[in-house]
mmCIF file of C-alpha atoms in Angstrom:
data_model
loop_
_atom_site.group_PDB
_atom_site.id
_atom_site.type_symbol
_atom_site.label_atom_id
_atom_site.label_comp_id
_atom_site.label_asym_id
_atom_site.label_seq_id
_atom_site.Cartn_x
_atom_site.Cartn_y
_atom_site.Cartn_z
ATOM 1 C CA MET A 1 40.663 -12.687 -8.689
ATOM 2 C CA THR A 2 39.145 -14.253 -11.803
ATOM 3 C CA PRO A 3 35.393 -14.976 -11.890
ATOM 4 C CA ALA A 4 34.361 -18.611 -12.187
ATOM 5 C CA PRO A 5 33.502 -19.667 -15.737
ATOM 6 C CA SER A 6 29.796 -19.888 -16.496
ATOM 7 C CA SER A 7 28.414 -23.191 -17.694
ATOM 8 C CA GLY A 8 25.209 -21.649 -19.098
ATOM 9 C CA PRO A 9 24.594 -19.480 -22.141
ATOM 10 C CA SER A 10 26.338 -16.127 -22.176
ATOM 11 C CA PRO A 11 24.209 -13.297 -20.739
ATOM 12 C CA GLU A 12 22.789 -10.546 -22.893
ATOM 13 C CA PRO A 13 25.477 -7.919 -23.654
ATOM 14 C CA ALA A 14 25.411 -5.073 -21.124
ATOM 15 C CA PRO A 15 24.782 -2.251 -23.668
ATOM 16 C CA SER A 16 21.741 -4.067 -25.071
ATOM 17 C CA ARG A 17 20.392 -4.812 -21.589
ATOM 18 C CA ALA A 18 20.884 -1.170 -20.549
ATOM 19 C CA ARG A 19 18.987 0.134 -23.607
ATOM 20 C CA ARG A 20 16.086 -2.202 -22.838
ATOM 21 C CA LEU A 21 15.928 -1.013 -19.218
ATOM 22 C CA VAL A 22 16.024 2.644 -20.227
ATOM 23 C CA ARG A 23 13.038 2.076 -22.544
ATOM 24 C CA ALA A 24 11.007 0.371 -19.785
ATOM 25 C CA ARG A 25 7.876 2.287 -18.858
ATOM 26 C CA PRO A 26 5.598 1.730 -15.862
ATOM 27 C CA GLU A 27 1.954 0.925 -16.355
ATOM 28 C CA PRO A 28 -0.311 3.984 -16.485
ATOM 29 C CA GLY A 29 -1.180 5.430 -13.109
ATOM 30 C CA PHE A 30 -4.639 6.003 -11.719
ATOM 31 C CA THR A 31 -6.258 7.930 -8.885
ATOM 32 C CA ILE A 32 -8.062 6.909 -5.733
ATOM 33 C CA GLU A 33 -10.746 8.932 -3.995
ATOM 34 C CA THR A 34 -9.713 10.152 -0.559
ATOM 35 C CA ASP A 35 -12.138 12.098 1.622
ATOM 36 C CA GLY A 36 -13.728 13.692 -1.436
ATOM 37 C CA GLY A 37 -10.437 14.506 -3.197
ATOM 38 C CA THR A 38 -8.222 12.408 -5.420
ATOM 39 C CA VAL A 39 -4.693 11.101 -4.944
ATOM 40 C CA PRO A 40 -2.485 9.865 -7.815
ATOM 41 C CA VAL A 41 -1.256 6.275 -7.575
ATOM 42 C CA VAL A 42 1.477 4.339 -9.347
ATOM 43 C CA PRO A 43 0.456 0.695 -9.953
ATOM 44 C CA GLY A 44 1.702 -1.501 -7.112
ATOM 45 C CA GLN A 45 1.794 1.363 -4.618
ATOM 46 C CA THR A 46 0.170 1.021 -1.209
ATOM 47 C CA ILE A 47 -2.469 3.485 -0.085
ATOM 48 C CA GLY A 48 -0.040 4.752 2.569
ATOM 49 C CA ALA A 49 2.678 5.385 -0.024
ATOM 50 C CA ALA A 50 0.206 7.153 -2.311
ATOM 51 C CA LEU A 51 -1.009 9.422 0.506
ATOM 52 C CA TYR A 52 2.566 10.164 1.582
ATOM 53 C CA GLY A 53 3.609 10.801 -2.024
ATOM 54 C CA ALA A 54 0.750 13.285 -2.355
ATOM 55 C CA GLY A 55 2.105 15.221 0.631
ATOM 56 C CA ILE A 56 -0.429 13.908 3.140
ATOM 57 C CA ARG A 57 1.597 13.094 6.257
ATOM 58 C CA SER A 58 -1.164 12.466 8.799
ATOM 59 C CA TRP A 59 -4.745 11.422 8.221
ATOM 60 C CA ARG A 60 -6.196 10.545 11.579
ATOM 61 C CA ALA A 61 -5.840 11.515 15.232
ATOM 62 C CA THR A 62 -5.621 9.516 18.432
ATOM 63 C CA ARG A 63 -8.791 9.236 20.483
ATOM 64 C CA SER A 64 -6.956 10.470 23.543
ATOM 65 C CA GLY A 65 -5.324 13.830 22.976
ATOM 66 C CA GLY A 66 -6.052 14.138 19.257
ATOM 67 C CA ARG A 67 -2.416 13.610 18.271
ATOM 68 C CA PRO A 68 -1.884 13.270 14.502
ATOM 69 C CA ARG A 69 -1.170 9.850 13.046
ATOM 70 C CA GLY A 70 -0.235 8.610 9.588
ATOM 71 C CA LEU A 71 2.528 6.524 8.081
ATOM 72 C CA PHE A 72 4.980 5.649 10.867
ATOM 73 C CA CYS A 73 6.623 2.218 10.638
ATOM 74 C CA GLY A 74 5.549 1.481 7.070
ATOM 75 C CA ILE A 75 5.567 -2.298 7.670
ATOM 76 C CA GLY A 76 2.243 -2.959 9.402
ATOM 77 C CA VAL A 77 3.447 -3.190 12.989
ATOM 78 C CA CYS A 78 2.280 0.049 14.599
ATOM 79 C CA PHE A 79 -1.311 0.492 13.295
ATOM 80 C CA ASP A 80 -0.874 4.283 13.098
ATOM 81 C CA CYS A 81 -1.964 4.380 9.438
ATOM 82 C CA LEU A 82 -5.451 2.874 9.728
ATOM 83 C CA VAL A 83 -7.949 3.880 7.045
ATOM 84 C CA THR A 84 -11.330 2.730 5.775
ATOM 85 C CA VAL A 85 -11.247 1.424 2.187
ATOM 86 C CA ASN A 86 -14.507 0.890 0.304
ATOM 87 C CA GLY A 87 -16.377 0.717 3.613
ATOM 88 C CA VAL A 88 -13.984 -1.782 5.233
ATOM 89 C CA PRO A 89 -12.596 -0.145 8.407
ATOM 90 C CA SER A 90 -9.258 -0.534 10.153
ATOM 91 C CA LEU A 91 -7.076 -1.410 7.171
ATOM 92 C CA ARG A 92 -3.394 -0.589 7.461
ATOM 93 C CA ALA A 93 -2.644 1.866 4.649
ATOM 94 C CA CYS A 94 1.006 0.795 4.573
ATOM 95 C CA LEU A 95 0.051 -2.786 3.659
ATOM 96 C CA THR A 96 -3.045 -2.234 1.521
ATOM 97 C CA GLU A 97 -2.317 -1.978 -2.199
ATOM 98 C CA ALA A 98 -4.254 0.797 -3.894
ATOM 99 C CA ARG A 99 -6.575 -0.311 -6.681
ATOM 100 C CA PRO A 100 -8.448 1.684 -9.296
ATOM 101 C CA GLY A 101 -11.784 2.810 -7.902
ATOM 102 C CA ASP A 102 -10.774 2.600 -4.237
ATOM 103 C CA ARG A 103 -12.602 5.011 -1.938
ATOM 104 C CA VAL A 104 -10.463 5.805 1.094
ATOM 105 C CA ALA A 105 -11.874 7.466 4.198
ATOM 106 C CA THR A 106 -9.412 8.790 6.733
ATOM 107 C CA GLY A 107 -9.803 10.149 10.228
ATOM 108 C CA ASP A 108 -12.567 7.835 11.384
ATOM 109 C CA ALA A 109 -10.538 4.653 11.808
ATOM 110 C CA PRO A 110 -10.180 3.521 15.421
ATOM 111 C CA ALA A 111 -6.857 4.199 17.126
ATOM 112 C CA ARG A 112 -6.312 0.538 17.976
ATOM 113 C CA PRO A 113 -5.821 -2.701 16.037
ATOM 114 C CA PRO A 114 -8.999 -4.547 15.024
ATOM 115 C CA GLU A 115 -10.092 -7.575 17.038
ATOM 116 C CA ARG A 116 -8.784 -11.006 16.050
ATOM 117 C CA SER A 117 -11.140 -13.303 14.193
ATOM 118 C CA SER A 118 -11.506 -16.980 15.009
ATOM 119 C CA GLY A 119 -9.268 -17.781 12.021
ATOM 120 C CA GLY A 120 -6.269 -15.997 13.540
ATOM 121 C CA ARG A 121 -6.194 -13.266 10.872
ATOM 122 C CA ARG A 122 -7.088 -9.732 11.729
ATOM 123 C CA GLU A 123 -10.505 -8.742 10.485
ATOM 124 C CA GLY A 124 -10.400 -6.163 7.750
ATOM 125 C CA THR A 125 -7.046 -7.148 6.300
ATOM 126 C CA ARG A 126 -6.705 -7.732 2.594
ATOM 127 C CA SER A 127 -4.312 -10.329 1.345
ATOM 128 C CA PRO A 128 -2.187 -9.508 -1.715
ATOM 129 C CA GLY A 129 -4.168 -12.050 -3.738
ATOM 130 C CA GLY A 130 -7.423 -10.274 -2.956
ATOM 131 C CA ASP A 131 -9.077 -13.215 -1.213
ATOM 132 C CA GLY A 132 -8.943 -12.007 2.379
ATOM 133 C CA PRO A 133 -11.870 -11.179 4.644
ATOM 134 C CA GLY A 134 -11.397 -7.477 3.867
ATOM 135 C CA GLU A 135 -12.570 -8.042 0.311
ATOM 136 C CA ALA A 136 -16.220 -7.611 1.293
ATOM 137 C CA GLY A 137 -17.771 -4.935 -0.856
ATOM 138 C CA ARG A 138 -14.918 -4.761 -3.382
#
């Protein structure tokens, strides 16, 4: 089977493209403060991924029975990974991007989703653009 001819300009030669990719370097990392300690973060990483990458597998317990909770679904459905970030409680660590200077408190987040606001968004959630209601105090 012969590939269809391209009508656009020819792509960059593969060896050149490969060399450029090999030389790519991520932005410098940073740390976030977590319960008095620090956790290394790669830019773009969520707080949940940073905690998990640092070997922290659970960071709160259920109210009933004290069962450990941490990163479970990783997509914001289960609410097992709730943390407090910069004083804003009940943020899902798996959806909240870590930012330089973040102070993360674990263990004191409630074991249930936050109440819905009148706008239909959950209180305490941060949007990727940083303009959500959870931005108070940032």
